[in-house]
Amino acid sequence: MNGFAREVCAGMPGAELTHPFDKNSEDIDVWKIGGKVFAMMTVHADGVSVKCADVATADMLKEAGIAEKAPYCHASWVRVPSTSGEEEVRHRIETSYRIIRGGLTKKRQTTLPPFDMGA
């Protein structure tokens, strides 16, 4: 599933793959837009960690069994396992991307490739 999640992340306009951690840095993919993280995944575990609109949304996704607590992340982040299905994984990555991109300064947003934020 992480291959699918990587494809979705790579397809987001202006997305940048980084490996910012020193120890085994190639093991953890950190996807950014405008220098801000919108998705993370590791080669050692299934699933992708993404940002939700708020803690309540993250809690709802966890309670519904769609997501789990994202390790080492703020409470508004969740880990979406492959058992949630490709459609859900794609939706959560795109939602996270929109949240992070929308939180960038307008000046920074104008330097990025076009993206329909309402889709």
PDB file of C-alpha atoms in Angstrom:
ATOM      1  CA  MET A   1       0.000   0.000   0.000  1.00  0.00           C
ATOM      2  CA  ASN A   2       2.805   2.399   0.695  1.00  0.00           C
ATOM      3  CA  GLY A   3       3.660   2.196  -3.006  1.00  0.00           C
ATOM      4  CA  PHE A   4       0.157   3.453  -3.774  1.00  0.00           C
ATOM      5  CA  ALA A   5       0.420   6.190  -1.119  1.00  0.00           C
ATOM      6  CA  ARG A   6       3.785   7.273  -2.541  1.00  0.00           C
ATOM      7  CA  GLU A   7       2.238   7.536  -6.028  1.00  0.00           C
ATOM      8  CA  VAL A   8      -0.577   9.707  -4.698  1.00  0.00           C
ATOM      9  CA  CYS A   9       1.849  11.958  -2.797  1.00  0.00           C
ATOM     10  CA  ALA A  10       4.160  12.251  -5.800  1.00  0.00           C
ATOM     11  CA  GLY A  11       1.192  13.293  -7.939  1.00  0.00           C
ATOM     12  CA  MET A  12       0.320  16.288  -5.785  1.00  0.00           C
ATOM     13  CA  PRO A  13       1.440  19.540  -7.477  1.00  0.00           C
ATOM     14  CA  GLY A  14       4.698  20.790  -5.997  1.00  0.00           C
ATOM     15  CA  ALA A  15       5.063  17.862  -3.590  1.00  0.00           C
ATOM     16  CA  GLU A  16       8.606  17.237  -2.424  1.00  0.00           C
ATOM     17  CA  LEU A  17       9.910  13.939  -1.019  1.00  0.00           C
ATOM     18  CA  THR A  18      12.360  14.451   1.838  1.00  0.00           C
ATOM     19  CA  HIS A  19      14.256  12.227   4.266  1.00  0.00           C
ATOM     20  CA  PRO A  20      14.994  14.630   7.157  1.00  0.00           C
ATOM     21  CA  PHE A  21      15.925  12.148   9.876  1.00  0.00           C
ATOM     22  CA  ASP A  22      19.560  11.222  10.413  1.00  0.00           C
ATOM     23  CA  LYS A  23      19.275   7.603  11.514  1.00  0.00           C
ATOM     24  CA  ASN A  24      18.066   5.428   8.642  1.00  0.00           C
ATOM     25  CA  SER A  25      16.690   8.540   6.951  1.00  0.00           C
ATOM     26  CA  GLU A  26      15.840   6.651   3.756  1.00  0.00           C
ATOM     27  CA  ASP A  27      13.437   4.491   5.787  1.00  0.00           C
ATOM     28  CA  ILE A  28      11.002   7.345   6.409  1.00  0.00           C
ATOM     29  CA  ASP A  29       9.415   9.266   3.533  1.00  0.00           C
ATOM     30  CA  VAL A  30       8.309  12.764   4.515  1.00  0.00           C
ATOM     31  CA  TRP A  31       6.235  14.530   1.844  1.00  0.00           C
ATOM     32  CA  LYS A  32       6.095  18.324   1.936  1.00  0.00           C
ATOM     33  CA  ILE A  33       4.409  21.180   0.139  1.00  0.00           C
ATOM     34  CA  GLY A  34       5.938  24.621   0.535  1.00  0.00           C
ATOM     35  CA  GLY A  35       8.310  23.254   3.174  1.00  0.00           C
ATOM     36  CA  LYS A  36       5.480  21.914   5.368  1.00  0.00           C
ATOM     37  CA  VAL A  37       4.742  18.208   5.947  1.00  0.00           C
ATOM     38  CA  PHE A  38       1.493  16.783   4.558  1.00  0.00           C
ATOM     39  CA  ALA A  39       2.237  13.023   4.669  1.00  0.00           C
ATOM     40  CA  MET A  40       4.699  10.577   6.230  1.00  0.00           C
ATOM     41  CA  MET A  41       5.299   6.858   5.839  1.00  0.00           C
ATOM     42  CA  THR A  42       7.930   4.286   6.659  1.00  0.00           C
ATOM     43  CA  VAL A  43       9.214   1.281   4.739  1.00  0.00           C
ATOM     44  CA  HIS A  44       8.828  -0.830   7.899  1.00  0.00           C
ATOM     45  CA  ALA A  45       5.083  -0.402   8.444  1.00  0.00           C
ATOM     46  CA  ASP A  46       1.957  -0.249   6.359  1.00  0.00           C
ATOM     47  CA  GLY A  47       0.046   3.015   6.247  1.00  0.00           C
ATOM     48  CA  VAL A  48       0.470   6.737   5.798  1.00  0.00           C
ATOM     49  CA  SER A  49       0.254   9.479   8.430  1.00  0.00           C
ATOM     50  CA  VAL A  50      -1.724  12.548   7.399  1.00  0.00           C
ATOM     51  CA  LYS A  51      -3.088  15.789   8.866  1.00  0.00           C
ATOM     52  CA  CYS A  52      -6.795  16.162   9.615  1.00  0.00           C
ATOM     53  CA  ALA A  53      -8.699  19.433   9.804  1.00  0.00           C
ATOM     54  CA  ASP A  54      -8.811  19.189  13.596  1.00  0.00           C
ATOM     55  CA  VAL A  55      -8.529  16.830  16.551  1.00  0.00           C
ATOM     56  CA  ALA A  56     -12.273  16.064  16.445  1.00  0.00           C
ATOM     57  CA  THR A  57     -11.989  14.800  12.860  1.00  0.00           C
ATOM     58  CA  ALA A  58      -8.967  12.682  13.776  1.00  0.00           C
ATOM     59  CA  ASP A  59     -10.865  11.229  16.746  1.00  0.00           C
ATOM     60  CA  MET A  60     -13.890  10.461  14.553  1.00  0.00           C
ATOM     61  CA  LEU A  61     -11.704   8.611  12.015  1.00  0.00           C
ATOM     62  CA  LYS A  62     -10.086   6.593  14.812  1.00  0.00           C
ATOM     63  CA  GLU A  63     -13.441   5.765  16.414  1.00  0.00           C
ATOM     64  CA  ALA A  64     -14.826   4.664  13.029  1.00  0.00           C
ATOM     65  CA  GLY A  65     -11.859   2.325  12.537  1.00  0.00           C
ATOM     66  CA  ILE A  66     -10.682   4.160   9.423  1.00  0.00           C
ATOM     67  CA  ALA A  67      -7.473   5.417  11.026  1.00  0.00           C
ATOM     68  CA  GLU A  68      -5.190   5.003  14.028  1.00  0.00           C
ATOM     69  CA  LYS A  69      -3.143   7.348  16.177  1.00  0.00           C
ATOM     70  CA  ALA A  70      -0.185   8.581  14.144  1.00  0.00           C
ATOM     71  CA  PRO A  71       3.034   7.819  16.035  1.00  0.00           C
ATOM     72  CA  TYR A  72       5.051  10.847  17.177  1.00  0.00           C
ATOM     73  CA  CYS A  73       2.497  13.293  15.719  1.00  0.00           C
ATOM     74  CA  HIS A  74       0.065  15.912  17.030  1.00  0.00           C
ATOM     75  CA  ALA A  75      -3.442  14.667  17.891  1.00  0.00           C
ATOM     76  CA  SER A  76      -4.790  16.153  14.626  1.00  0.00           C
ATOM     77  CA  TRP A  77      -2.715  13.606  12.654  1.00  0.00           C
ATOM     78  CA  VAL A  78      -3.802  10.019  11.965  1.00  0.00           C
ATOM     79  CA  ARG A  79      -2.241   6.940  10.393  1.00  0.00           C
ATOM     80  CA  VAL A  80      -4.393   5.473   7.627  1.00  0.00           C
ATOM     81  CA  PRO A  81      -3.640   1.762   7.083  1.00  0.00           C
ATOM     82  CA  SER A  82      -4.064   0.059   3.716  1.00  0.00           C
ATOM     83  CA  THR A  83      -7.042  -1.862   5.087  1.00  0.00           C
ATOM     84  CA  SER A  84      -8.947   1.411   4.789  1.00  0.00           C
ATOM     85  CA  GLY A  85      -8.777   1.004   0.999  1.00  0.00           C
ATOM     86  CA  GLU A  86      -7.114   2.950  -1.797  1.00  0.00           C
ATOM     87  CA  GLU A  87     -10.000   5.396  -2.193  1.00  0.00           C
ATOM     88  CA  GLU A  88      -9.833   6.365   1.500  1.00  0.00           C
ATOM     89  CA  VAL A  89      -6.032   6.604   1.433  1.00  0.00           C
ATOM     90  CA  ARG A  90      -6.166   8.881  -1.621  1.00  0.00           C
ATOM     91  CA  HIS A  91      -8.883  11.038  -0.031  1.00  0.00           C
ATOM     92  CA  ARG A  92      -6.953  11.442   3.235  1.00  0.00           C
ATOM     93  CA  ILE A  93      -3.679  12.329   1.471  1.00  0.00           C
ATOM     94  CA  GLU A  94      -5.439  14.881  -0.749  1.00  0.00           C
ATOM     95  CA  THR A  95      -7.262  16.352   2.262  1.00  0.00           C
ATOM     96  CA  SER A  96      -4.020  16.660   4.212  1.00  0.00           C
ATOM     97  CA  TYR A  97      -2.349  18.290   1.210  1.00  0.00           C
ATOM     98  CA  ARG A  98      -5.201  20.836   0.937  1.00  0.00           C
ATOM     99  CA  ILE A  99      -5.036  21.644   4.661  1.00  0.00           C
ATOM    100  CA  ILE A 100      -1.281  22.185   4.647  1.00  0.00           C
ATOM    101  CA  ARG A 101      -1.200  24.040   1.324  1.00  0.00           C
ATOM    102  CA  GLY A 102      -4.112  26.237   2.416  1.00  0.00           C
ATOM    103  CA  GLY A 103      -2.230  27.161   5.582  1.00  0.00           C
ATOM    104  CA  LEU A 104       0.752  28.529   3.664  1.00  0.00           C
ATOM    105  CA  THR A 105       1.071  32.260   3.200  1.00  0.00           C
ATOM    106  CA  LYS A 106      -0.609  33.621   0.082  1.00  0.00           C
ATOM    107  CA  LYS A 107       2.801  34.725  -1.149  1.00  0.00           C
ATOM    108  CA  ARG A 108       4.167  31.174  -0.786  1.00  0.00           C
ATOM    109  CA  GLN A 109       1.063  29.671  -2.415  1.00  0.00           C
ATOM    110  CA  THR A 110       1.588  31.808  -5.532  1.00  0.00           C
ATOM    111  CA  THR A 111       5.006  30.178  -6.050  1.00  0.00           C
ATOM    112  CA  LEU A 112       3.482  26.679  -6.233  1.00  0.00           C
ATOM    113  CA  PRO A 113       2.067  24.859  -9.249  1.00  0.00           C
ATOM    114  CA  PRO A 114      -1.691  25.357  -9.750  1.00  0.00           C
ATOM    115  CA  PHE A 115      -4.094  23.164  -7.773  1.00  0.00           C
ATOM    116  CA  ASP A 116      -7.872  23.247  -7.447  1.00  0.00           C
ATOM    117  CA  MET A 117      -8.274  23.633  -3.695  1.00  0.00           C
ATOM    118  CA  GLY A 118     -12.013  23.025  -3.866  1.00  0.00           C
ATOM    119  CA  ALA A 119     -11.874  19.608  -5.519  1.00  0.00           C
TER     120      ALA A 119
END
